[in-house]
N, CA, C and O atoms as a MOPAC input file, in Angstrom:
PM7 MOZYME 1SCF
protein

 N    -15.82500 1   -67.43200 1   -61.44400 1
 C    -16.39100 1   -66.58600 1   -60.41000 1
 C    -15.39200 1   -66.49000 1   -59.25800 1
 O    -14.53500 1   -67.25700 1   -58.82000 1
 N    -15.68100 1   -65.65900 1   -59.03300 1
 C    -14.36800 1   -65.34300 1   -57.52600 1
 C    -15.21700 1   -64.64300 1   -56.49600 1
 O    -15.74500 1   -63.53700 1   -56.38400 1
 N    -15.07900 1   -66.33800 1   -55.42100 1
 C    -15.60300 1   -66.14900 1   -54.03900 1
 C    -14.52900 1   -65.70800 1   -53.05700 1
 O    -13.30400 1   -65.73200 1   -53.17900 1
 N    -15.38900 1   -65.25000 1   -51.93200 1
 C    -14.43500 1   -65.29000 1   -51.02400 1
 C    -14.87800 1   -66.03800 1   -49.50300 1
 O    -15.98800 1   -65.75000 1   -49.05700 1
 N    -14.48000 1   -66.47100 1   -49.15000 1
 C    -15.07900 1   -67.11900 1   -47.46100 1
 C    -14.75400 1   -66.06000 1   -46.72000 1
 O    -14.19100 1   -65.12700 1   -47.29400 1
 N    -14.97600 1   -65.98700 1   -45.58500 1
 C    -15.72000 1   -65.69700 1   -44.43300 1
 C    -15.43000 1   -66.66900 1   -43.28500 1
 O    -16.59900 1   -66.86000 1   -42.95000 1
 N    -14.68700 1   -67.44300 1   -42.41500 1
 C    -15.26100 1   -67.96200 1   -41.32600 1
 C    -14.41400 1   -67.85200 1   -40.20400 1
 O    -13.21300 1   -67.63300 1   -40.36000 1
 N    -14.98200 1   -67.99900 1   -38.95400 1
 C    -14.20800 1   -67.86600 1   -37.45400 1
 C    -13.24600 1   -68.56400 1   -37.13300 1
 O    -12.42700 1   -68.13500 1   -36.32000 1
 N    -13.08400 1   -70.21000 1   -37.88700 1
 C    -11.81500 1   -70.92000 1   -37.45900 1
 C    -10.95200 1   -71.09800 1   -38.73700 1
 O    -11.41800 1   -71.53600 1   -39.78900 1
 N     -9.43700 1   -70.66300 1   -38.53900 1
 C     -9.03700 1   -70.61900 1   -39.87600 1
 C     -8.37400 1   -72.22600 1   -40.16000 1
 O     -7.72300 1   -72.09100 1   -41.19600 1
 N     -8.29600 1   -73.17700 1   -39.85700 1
 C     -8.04500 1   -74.87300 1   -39.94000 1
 C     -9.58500 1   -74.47000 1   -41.12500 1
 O     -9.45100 1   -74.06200 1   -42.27800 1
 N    -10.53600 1   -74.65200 1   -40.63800 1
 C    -11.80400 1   -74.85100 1   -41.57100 1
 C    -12.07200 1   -74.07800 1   -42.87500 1
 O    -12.74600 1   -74.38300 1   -43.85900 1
 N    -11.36900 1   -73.02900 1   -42.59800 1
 C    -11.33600 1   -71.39200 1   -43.87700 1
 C    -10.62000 1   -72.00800 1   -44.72100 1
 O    -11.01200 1   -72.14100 1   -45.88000 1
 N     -9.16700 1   -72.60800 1   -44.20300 1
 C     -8.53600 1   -73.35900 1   -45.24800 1
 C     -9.20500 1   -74.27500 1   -46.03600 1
 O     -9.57500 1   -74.10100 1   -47.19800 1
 N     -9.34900 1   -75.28600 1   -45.33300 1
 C     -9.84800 1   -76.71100 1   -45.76500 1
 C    -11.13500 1   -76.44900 1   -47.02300 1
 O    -11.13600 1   -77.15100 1   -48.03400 1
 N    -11.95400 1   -75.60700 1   -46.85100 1
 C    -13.17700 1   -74.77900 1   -47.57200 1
 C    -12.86800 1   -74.04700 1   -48.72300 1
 O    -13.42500 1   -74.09600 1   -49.82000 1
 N    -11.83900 1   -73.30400 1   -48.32600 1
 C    -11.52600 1   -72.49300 1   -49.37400 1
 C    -10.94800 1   -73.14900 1   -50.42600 1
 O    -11.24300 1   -72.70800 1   -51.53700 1
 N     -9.97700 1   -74.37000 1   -50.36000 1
 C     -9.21300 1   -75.49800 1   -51.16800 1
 C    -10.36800 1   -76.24700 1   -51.79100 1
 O    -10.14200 1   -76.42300 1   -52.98800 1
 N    -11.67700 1   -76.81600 1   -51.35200 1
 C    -12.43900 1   -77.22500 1   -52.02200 1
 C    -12.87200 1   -76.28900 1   -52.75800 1
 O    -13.21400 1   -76.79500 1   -53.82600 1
 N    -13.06500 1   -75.03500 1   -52.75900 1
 C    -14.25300 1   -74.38400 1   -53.36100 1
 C    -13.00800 1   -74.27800 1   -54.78600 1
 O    -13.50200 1   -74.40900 1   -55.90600 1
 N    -11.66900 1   -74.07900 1   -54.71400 1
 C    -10.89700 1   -74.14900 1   -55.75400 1
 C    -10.74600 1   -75.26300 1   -56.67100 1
 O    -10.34600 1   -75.16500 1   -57.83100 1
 N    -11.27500 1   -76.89300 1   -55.76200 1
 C    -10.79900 1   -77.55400 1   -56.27700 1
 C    -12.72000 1   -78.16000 1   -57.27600 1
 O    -13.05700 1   -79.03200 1   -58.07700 1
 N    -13.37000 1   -77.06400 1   -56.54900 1
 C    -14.68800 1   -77.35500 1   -57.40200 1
 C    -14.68700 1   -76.14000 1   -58.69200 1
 O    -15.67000 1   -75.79600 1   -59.34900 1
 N    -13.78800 1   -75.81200 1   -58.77200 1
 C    -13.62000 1   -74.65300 1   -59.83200 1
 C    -13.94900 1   -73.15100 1   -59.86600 1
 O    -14.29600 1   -72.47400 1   -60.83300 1
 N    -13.76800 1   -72.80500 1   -58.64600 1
 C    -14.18000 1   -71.44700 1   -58.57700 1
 C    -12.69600 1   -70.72300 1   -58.03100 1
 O    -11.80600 1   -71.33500 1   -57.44000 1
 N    -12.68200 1   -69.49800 1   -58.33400 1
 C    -11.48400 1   -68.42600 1   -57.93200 1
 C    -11.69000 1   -68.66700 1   -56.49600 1
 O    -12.88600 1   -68.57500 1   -56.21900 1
 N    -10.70400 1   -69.03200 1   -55.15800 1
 C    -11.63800 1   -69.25100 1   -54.13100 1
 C    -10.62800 1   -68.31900 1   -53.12400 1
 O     -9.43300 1   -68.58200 1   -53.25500 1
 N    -11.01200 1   -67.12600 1   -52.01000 1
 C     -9.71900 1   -67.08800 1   -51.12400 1
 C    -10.75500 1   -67.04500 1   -49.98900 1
 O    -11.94900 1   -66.79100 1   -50.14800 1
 N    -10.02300 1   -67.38400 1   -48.58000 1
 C     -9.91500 1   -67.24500 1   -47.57700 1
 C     -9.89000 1   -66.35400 1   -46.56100 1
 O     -8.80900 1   -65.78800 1   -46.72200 1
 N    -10.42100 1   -65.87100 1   -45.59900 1
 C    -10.31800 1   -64.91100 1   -44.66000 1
 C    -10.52700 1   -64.97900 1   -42.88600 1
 O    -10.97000 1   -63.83800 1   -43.01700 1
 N    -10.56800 1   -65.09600 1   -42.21400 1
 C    -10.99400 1   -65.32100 1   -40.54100 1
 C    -10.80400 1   -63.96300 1   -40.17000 1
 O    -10.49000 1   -63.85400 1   -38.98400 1
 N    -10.88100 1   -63.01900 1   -40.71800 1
 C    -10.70300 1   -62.11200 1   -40.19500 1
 C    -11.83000 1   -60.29800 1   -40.12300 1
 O    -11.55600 1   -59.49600 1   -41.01600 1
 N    -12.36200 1   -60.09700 1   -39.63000 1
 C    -13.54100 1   -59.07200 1   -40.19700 1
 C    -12.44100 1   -57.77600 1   -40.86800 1
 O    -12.54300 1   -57.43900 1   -42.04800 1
 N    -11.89100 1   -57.43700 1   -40.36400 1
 C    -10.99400 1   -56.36600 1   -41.50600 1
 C    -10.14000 1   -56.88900 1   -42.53800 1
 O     -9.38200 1   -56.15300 1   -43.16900 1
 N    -10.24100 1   -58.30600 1   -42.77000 1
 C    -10.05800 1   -58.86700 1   -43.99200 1
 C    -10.77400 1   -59.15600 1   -45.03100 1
 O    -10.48300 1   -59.14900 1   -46.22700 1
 N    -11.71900 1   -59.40800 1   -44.49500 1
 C    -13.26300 1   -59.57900 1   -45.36300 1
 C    -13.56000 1   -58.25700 1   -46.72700 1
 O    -13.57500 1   -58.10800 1   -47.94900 1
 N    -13.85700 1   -57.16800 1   -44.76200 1
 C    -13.90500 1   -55.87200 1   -45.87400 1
 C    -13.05900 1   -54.88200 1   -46.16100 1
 O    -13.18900 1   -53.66900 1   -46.32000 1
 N    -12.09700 1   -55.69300 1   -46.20000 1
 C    -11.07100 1   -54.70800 1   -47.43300 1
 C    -10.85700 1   -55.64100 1   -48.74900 1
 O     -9.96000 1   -55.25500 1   -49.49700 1
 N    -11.47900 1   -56.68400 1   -49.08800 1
 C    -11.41200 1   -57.53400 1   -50.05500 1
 C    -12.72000 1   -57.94400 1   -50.94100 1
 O    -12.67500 1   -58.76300 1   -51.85900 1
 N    -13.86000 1   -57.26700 1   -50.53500 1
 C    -14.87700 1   -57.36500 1   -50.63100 1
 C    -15.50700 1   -56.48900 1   -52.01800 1
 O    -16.50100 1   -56.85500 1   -52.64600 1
 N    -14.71500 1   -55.29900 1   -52.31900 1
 C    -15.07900 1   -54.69900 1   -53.75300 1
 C    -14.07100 1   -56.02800 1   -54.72100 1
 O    -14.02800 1   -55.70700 1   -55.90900 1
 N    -13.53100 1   -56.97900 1   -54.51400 1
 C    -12.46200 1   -57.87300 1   -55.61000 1
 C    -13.07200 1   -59.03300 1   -55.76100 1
 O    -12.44000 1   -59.95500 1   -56.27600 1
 N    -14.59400 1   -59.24900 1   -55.29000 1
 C    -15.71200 1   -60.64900 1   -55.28100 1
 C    -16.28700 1   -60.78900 1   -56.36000 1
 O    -16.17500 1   -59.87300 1   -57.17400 1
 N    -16.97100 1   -61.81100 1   -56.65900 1
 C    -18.15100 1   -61.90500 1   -56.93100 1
 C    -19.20600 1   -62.12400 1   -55.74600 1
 O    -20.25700 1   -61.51400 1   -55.54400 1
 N    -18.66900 1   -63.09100 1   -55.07400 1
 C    -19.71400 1   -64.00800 1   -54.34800 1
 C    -19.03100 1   -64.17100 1   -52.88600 1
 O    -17.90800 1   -64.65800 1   -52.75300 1
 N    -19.92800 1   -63.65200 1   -51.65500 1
 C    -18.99500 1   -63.94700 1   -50.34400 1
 C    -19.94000 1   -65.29600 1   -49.43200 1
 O    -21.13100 1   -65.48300 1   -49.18300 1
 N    -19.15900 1   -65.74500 1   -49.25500 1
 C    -19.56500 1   -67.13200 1   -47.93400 1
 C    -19.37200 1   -67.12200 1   -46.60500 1
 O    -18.38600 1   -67.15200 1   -45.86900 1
 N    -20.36000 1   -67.08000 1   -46.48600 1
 C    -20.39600 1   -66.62200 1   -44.75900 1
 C    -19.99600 1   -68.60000 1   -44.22000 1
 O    -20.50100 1   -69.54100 1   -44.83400 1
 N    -19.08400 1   -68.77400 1   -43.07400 1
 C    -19.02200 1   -69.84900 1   -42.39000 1
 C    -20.60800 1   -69.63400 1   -41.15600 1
 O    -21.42700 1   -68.76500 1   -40.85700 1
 N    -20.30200 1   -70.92000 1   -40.83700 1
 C    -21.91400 1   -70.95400 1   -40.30400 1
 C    -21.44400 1   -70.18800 1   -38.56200 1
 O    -22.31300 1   -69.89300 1   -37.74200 1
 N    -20.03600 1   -70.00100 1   -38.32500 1
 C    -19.62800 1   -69.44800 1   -36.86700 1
 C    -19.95600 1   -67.52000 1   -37.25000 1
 O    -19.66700 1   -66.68400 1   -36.39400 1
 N    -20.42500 1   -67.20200 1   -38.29700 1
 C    -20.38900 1   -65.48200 1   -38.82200 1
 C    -21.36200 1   -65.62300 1   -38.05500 1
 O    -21.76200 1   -66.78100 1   -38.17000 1
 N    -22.25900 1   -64.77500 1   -36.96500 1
 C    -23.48400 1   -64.43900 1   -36.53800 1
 C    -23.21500 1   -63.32500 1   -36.01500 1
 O    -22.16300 1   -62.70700 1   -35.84800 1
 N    -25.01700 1   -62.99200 1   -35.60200 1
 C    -24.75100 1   -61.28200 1   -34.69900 1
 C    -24.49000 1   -60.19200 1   -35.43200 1
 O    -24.83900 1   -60.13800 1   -36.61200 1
 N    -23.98100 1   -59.40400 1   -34.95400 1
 C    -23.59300 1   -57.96500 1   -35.36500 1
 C    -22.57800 1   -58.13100 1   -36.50700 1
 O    -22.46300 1   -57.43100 1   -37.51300 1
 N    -21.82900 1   -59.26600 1   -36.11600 1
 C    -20.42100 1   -59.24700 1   -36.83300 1
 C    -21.41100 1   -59.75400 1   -38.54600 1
 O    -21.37500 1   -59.02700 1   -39.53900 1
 N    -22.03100 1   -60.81900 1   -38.50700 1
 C    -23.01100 1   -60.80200 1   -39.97300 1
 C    -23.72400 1   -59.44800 1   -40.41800 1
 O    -23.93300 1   -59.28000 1   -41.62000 1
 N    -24.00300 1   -58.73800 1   -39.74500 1
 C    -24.97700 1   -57.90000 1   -39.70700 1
 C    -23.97700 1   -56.84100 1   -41.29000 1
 O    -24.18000 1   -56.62500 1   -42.48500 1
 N    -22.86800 1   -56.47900 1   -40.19100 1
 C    -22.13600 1   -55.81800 1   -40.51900 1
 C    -21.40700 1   -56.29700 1   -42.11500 1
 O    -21.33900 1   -55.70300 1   -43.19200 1
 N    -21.02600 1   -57.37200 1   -41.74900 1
 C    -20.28000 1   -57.97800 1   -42.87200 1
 C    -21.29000 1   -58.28200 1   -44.45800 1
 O    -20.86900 1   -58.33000 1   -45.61400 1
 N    -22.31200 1   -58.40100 1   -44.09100 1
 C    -23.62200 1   -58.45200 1   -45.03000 1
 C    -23.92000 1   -57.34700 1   -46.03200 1
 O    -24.03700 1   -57.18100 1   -47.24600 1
 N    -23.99900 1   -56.50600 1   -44.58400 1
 C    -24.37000 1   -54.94800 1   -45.31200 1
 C    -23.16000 1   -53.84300 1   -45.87100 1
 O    -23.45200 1   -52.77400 1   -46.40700 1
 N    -21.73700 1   -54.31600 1   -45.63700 1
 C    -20.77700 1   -53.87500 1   -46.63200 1
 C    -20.64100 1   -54.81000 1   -48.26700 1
 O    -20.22500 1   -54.39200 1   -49.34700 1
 N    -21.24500 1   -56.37700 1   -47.84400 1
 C    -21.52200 1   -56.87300 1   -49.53600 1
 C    -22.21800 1   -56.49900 1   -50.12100 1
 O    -21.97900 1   -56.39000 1   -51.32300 1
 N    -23.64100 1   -56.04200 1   -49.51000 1
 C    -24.49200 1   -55.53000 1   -50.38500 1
 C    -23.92200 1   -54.46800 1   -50.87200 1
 O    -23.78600 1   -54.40300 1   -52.09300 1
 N    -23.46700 1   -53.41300 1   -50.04700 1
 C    -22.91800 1   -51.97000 1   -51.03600 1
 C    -21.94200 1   -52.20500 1   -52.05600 1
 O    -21.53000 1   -51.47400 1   -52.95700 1
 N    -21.56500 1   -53.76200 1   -51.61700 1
 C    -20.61000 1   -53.34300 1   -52.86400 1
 C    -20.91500 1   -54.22100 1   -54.00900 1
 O    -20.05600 1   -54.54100 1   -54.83100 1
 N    -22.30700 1   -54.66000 1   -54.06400 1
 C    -22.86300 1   -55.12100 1   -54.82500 1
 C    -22.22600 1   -56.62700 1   -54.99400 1
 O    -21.74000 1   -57.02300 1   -56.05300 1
 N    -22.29500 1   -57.35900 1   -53.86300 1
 C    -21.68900 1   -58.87600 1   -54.00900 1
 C    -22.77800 1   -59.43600 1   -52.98500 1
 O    -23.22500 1   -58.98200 1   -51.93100 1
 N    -23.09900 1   -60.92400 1   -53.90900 1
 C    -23.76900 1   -61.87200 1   -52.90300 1
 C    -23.82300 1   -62.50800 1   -52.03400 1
 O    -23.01200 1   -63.37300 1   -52.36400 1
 N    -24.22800 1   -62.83200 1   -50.94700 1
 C    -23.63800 1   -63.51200 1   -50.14500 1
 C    -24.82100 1   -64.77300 1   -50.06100 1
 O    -25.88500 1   -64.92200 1   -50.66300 1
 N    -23.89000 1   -65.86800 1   -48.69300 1
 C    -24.71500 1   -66.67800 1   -48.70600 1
 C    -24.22900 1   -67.70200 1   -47.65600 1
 O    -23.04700 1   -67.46200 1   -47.40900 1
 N    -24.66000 1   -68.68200 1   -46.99200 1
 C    -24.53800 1   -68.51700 1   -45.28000 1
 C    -24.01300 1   -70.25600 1   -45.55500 1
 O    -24.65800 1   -70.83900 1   -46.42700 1
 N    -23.29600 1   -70.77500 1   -45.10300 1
 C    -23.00100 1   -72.23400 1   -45.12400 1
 C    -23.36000 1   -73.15600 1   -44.17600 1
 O    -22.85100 1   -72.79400 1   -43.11500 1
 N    -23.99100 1   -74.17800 1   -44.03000 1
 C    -24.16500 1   -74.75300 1   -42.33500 1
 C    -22.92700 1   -75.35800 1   -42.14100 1
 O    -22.05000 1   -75.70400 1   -42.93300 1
 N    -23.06200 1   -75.43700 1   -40.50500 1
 C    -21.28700 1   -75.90500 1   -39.74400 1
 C    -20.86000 1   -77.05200 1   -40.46800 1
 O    -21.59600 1   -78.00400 1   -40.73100 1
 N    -19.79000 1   -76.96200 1   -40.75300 1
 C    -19.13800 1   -78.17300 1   -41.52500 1
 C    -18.20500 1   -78.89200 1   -40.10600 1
 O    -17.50300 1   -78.35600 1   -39.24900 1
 N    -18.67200 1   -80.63000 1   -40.40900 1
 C    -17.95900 1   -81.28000 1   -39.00500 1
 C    -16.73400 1   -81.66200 1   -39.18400 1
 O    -16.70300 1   -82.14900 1   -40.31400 1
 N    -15.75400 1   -81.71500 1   -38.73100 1
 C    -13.89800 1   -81.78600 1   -38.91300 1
 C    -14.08200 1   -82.98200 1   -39.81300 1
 O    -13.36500 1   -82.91400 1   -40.81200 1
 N    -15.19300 1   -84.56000 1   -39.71000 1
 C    -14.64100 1   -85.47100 1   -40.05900 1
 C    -15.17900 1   -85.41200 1   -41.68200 1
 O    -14.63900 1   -86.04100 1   -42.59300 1
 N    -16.24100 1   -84.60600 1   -41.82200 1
 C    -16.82000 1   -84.46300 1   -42.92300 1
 C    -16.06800 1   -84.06600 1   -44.71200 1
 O    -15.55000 1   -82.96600 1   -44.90000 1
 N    -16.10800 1   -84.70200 1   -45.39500 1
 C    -15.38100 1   -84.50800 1   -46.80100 1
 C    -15.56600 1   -83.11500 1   -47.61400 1
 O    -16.40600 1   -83.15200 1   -48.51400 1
 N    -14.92100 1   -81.96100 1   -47.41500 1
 C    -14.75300 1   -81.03900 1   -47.63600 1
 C    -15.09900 1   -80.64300 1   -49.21100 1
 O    -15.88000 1   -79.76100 1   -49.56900 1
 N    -14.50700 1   -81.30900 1   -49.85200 1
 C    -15.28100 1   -81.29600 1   -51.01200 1
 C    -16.85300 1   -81.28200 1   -52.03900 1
 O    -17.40100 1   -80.67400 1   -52.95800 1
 N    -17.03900 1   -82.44800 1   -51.07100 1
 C    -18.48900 1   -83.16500 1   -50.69200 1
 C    -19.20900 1   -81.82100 1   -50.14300 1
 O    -19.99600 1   -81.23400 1   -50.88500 1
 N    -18.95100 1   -81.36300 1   -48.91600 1
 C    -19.68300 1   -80.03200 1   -48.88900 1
 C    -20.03100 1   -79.11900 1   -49.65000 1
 O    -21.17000 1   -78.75400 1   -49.94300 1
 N    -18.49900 1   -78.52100 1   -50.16900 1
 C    -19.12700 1   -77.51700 1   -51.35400 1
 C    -20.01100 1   -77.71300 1   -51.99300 1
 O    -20.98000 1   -76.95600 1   -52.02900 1
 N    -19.87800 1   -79.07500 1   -52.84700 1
 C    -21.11700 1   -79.30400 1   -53.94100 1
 C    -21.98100 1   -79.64900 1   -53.26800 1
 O    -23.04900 1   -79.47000 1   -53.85300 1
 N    -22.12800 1   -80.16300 1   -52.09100 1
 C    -23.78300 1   -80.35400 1   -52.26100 1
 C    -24.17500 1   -79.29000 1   -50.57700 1
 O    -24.97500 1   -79.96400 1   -49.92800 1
 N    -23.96500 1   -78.45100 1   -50.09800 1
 C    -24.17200 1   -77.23300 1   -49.43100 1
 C    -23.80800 1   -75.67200 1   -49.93300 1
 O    -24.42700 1   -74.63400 1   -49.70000 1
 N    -22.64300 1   -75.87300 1   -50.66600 1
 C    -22.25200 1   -74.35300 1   -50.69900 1
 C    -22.76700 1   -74.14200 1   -52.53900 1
 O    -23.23100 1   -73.09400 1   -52.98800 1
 N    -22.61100 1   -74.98900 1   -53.07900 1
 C    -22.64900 1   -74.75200 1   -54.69300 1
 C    -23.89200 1   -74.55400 1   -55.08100 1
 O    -24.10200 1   -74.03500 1   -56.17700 1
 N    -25.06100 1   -74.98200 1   -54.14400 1
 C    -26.56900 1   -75.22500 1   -54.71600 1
 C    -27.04400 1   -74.02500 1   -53.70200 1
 O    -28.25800 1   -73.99300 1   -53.50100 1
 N    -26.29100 1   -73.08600 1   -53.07200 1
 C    -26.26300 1   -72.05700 1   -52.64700 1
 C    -26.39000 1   -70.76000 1   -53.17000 1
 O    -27.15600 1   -69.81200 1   -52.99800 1
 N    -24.98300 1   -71.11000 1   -54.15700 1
 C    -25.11400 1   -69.90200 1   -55.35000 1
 C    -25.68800 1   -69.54100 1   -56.17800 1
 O    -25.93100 1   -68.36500 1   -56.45000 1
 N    -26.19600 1   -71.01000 1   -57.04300 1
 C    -26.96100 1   -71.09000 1   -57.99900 1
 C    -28.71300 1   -70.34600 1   -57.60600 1
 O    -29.41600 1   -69.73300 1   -58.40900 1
 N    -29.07500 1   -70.69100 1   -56.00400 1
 C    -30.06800 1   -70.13700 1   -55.71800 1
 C    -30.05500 1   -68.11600 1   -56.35100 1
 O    -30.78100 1   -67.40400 1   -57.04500 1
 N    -28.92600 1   -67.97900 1   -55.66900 1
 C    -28.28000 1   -66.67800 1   -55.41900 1
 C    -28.20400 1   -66.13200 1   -57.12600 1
 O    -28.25700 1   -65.06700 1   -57.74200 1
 N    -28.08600 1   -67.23400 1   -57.34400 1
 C    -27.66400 1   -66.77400 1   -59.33400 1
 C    -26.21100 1   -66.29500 1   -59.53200 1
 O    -26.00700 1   -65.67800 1   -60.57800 1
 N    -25.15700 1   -66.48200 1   -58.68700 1
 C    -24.30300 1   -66.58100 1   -58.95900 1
 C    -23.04900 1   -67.25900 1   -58.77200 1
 O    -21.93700 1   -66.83800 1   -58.45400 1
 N    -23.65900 1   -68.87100 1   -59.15100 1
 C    -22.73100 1   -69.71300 1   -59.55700 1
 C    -22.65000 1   -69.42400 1   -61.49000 1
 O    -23.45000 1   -69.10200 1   -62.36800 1
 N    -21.52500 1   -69.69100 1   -61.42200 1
 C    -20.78900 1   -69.25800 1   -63.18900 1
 C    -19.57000 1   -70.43100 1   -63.32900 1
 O    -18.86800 1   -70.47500 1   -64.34000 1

C-alpha cells in the first residue's frame, strides 16, 4: 500500500514516514499543502499529522476524497516517543479501521 503523510513539522514527517516504511508500507513524506495535493492521485492511503487542522484539513480531506484515497488523522506524537511503536499501535489500527491496511 502506498501512504503518504501529511504533517506541519518536517523533523516528525521524517521520523513517521521511516517507520511507516520500516512497518512495511510504500511510505513518503510531505509538510507541505501544495505537496500533499499534487501527490495525492499516486496514494492509496493519506495521514493526516495531528498539527493538520482547520481549513487547511478541510481542504486537504476533500481533495482525498475526490481522488478517491483514505485518509486518517494520527494523535501528536511526543519527540521522546518510539516512532515505530506509534505506527503500529496508532497509525496501523487506523487503516485497518479505514480498510485500507494491505
Amino acid at each position: 500500500m502506498k501512504v503518504l503523510l501529511f504533517g506541519r513539522n518536517p523533523a516528525t514527517v521524517s521520523r513517521v514516514t521511516a517507520a511507516l516504511s520500516a512497518a512495511g508500507l510504500a511510505a513518503d513524506g510531505v509538510a507541505s499543502e501544495e505537496a500533499v495535493l499534487t501527490r495525492l492521485g499516486l496514494v492509496d492511503a493519506l495521514v493526516l499529522g495531528a498539527g493538520v487542522v482547520g481549513s487547511l484539513r478541510e481542504r486537504v480531506t476533500a481533495a482525498a476524497v475526490r481522488h478517491g484515497v483514505v485518509w486518517v488523522q494520527g494523535p501528536h506524537i511526543l519527540p521522546e516517543r518510539d516512532a515505530l511503536e506509534y505506527v503500529r499501535t496508532e497509525i496501523l489500527p487506523r487503516l485497518v479501521v479505514s480498510g485500507k491496511q494491505g
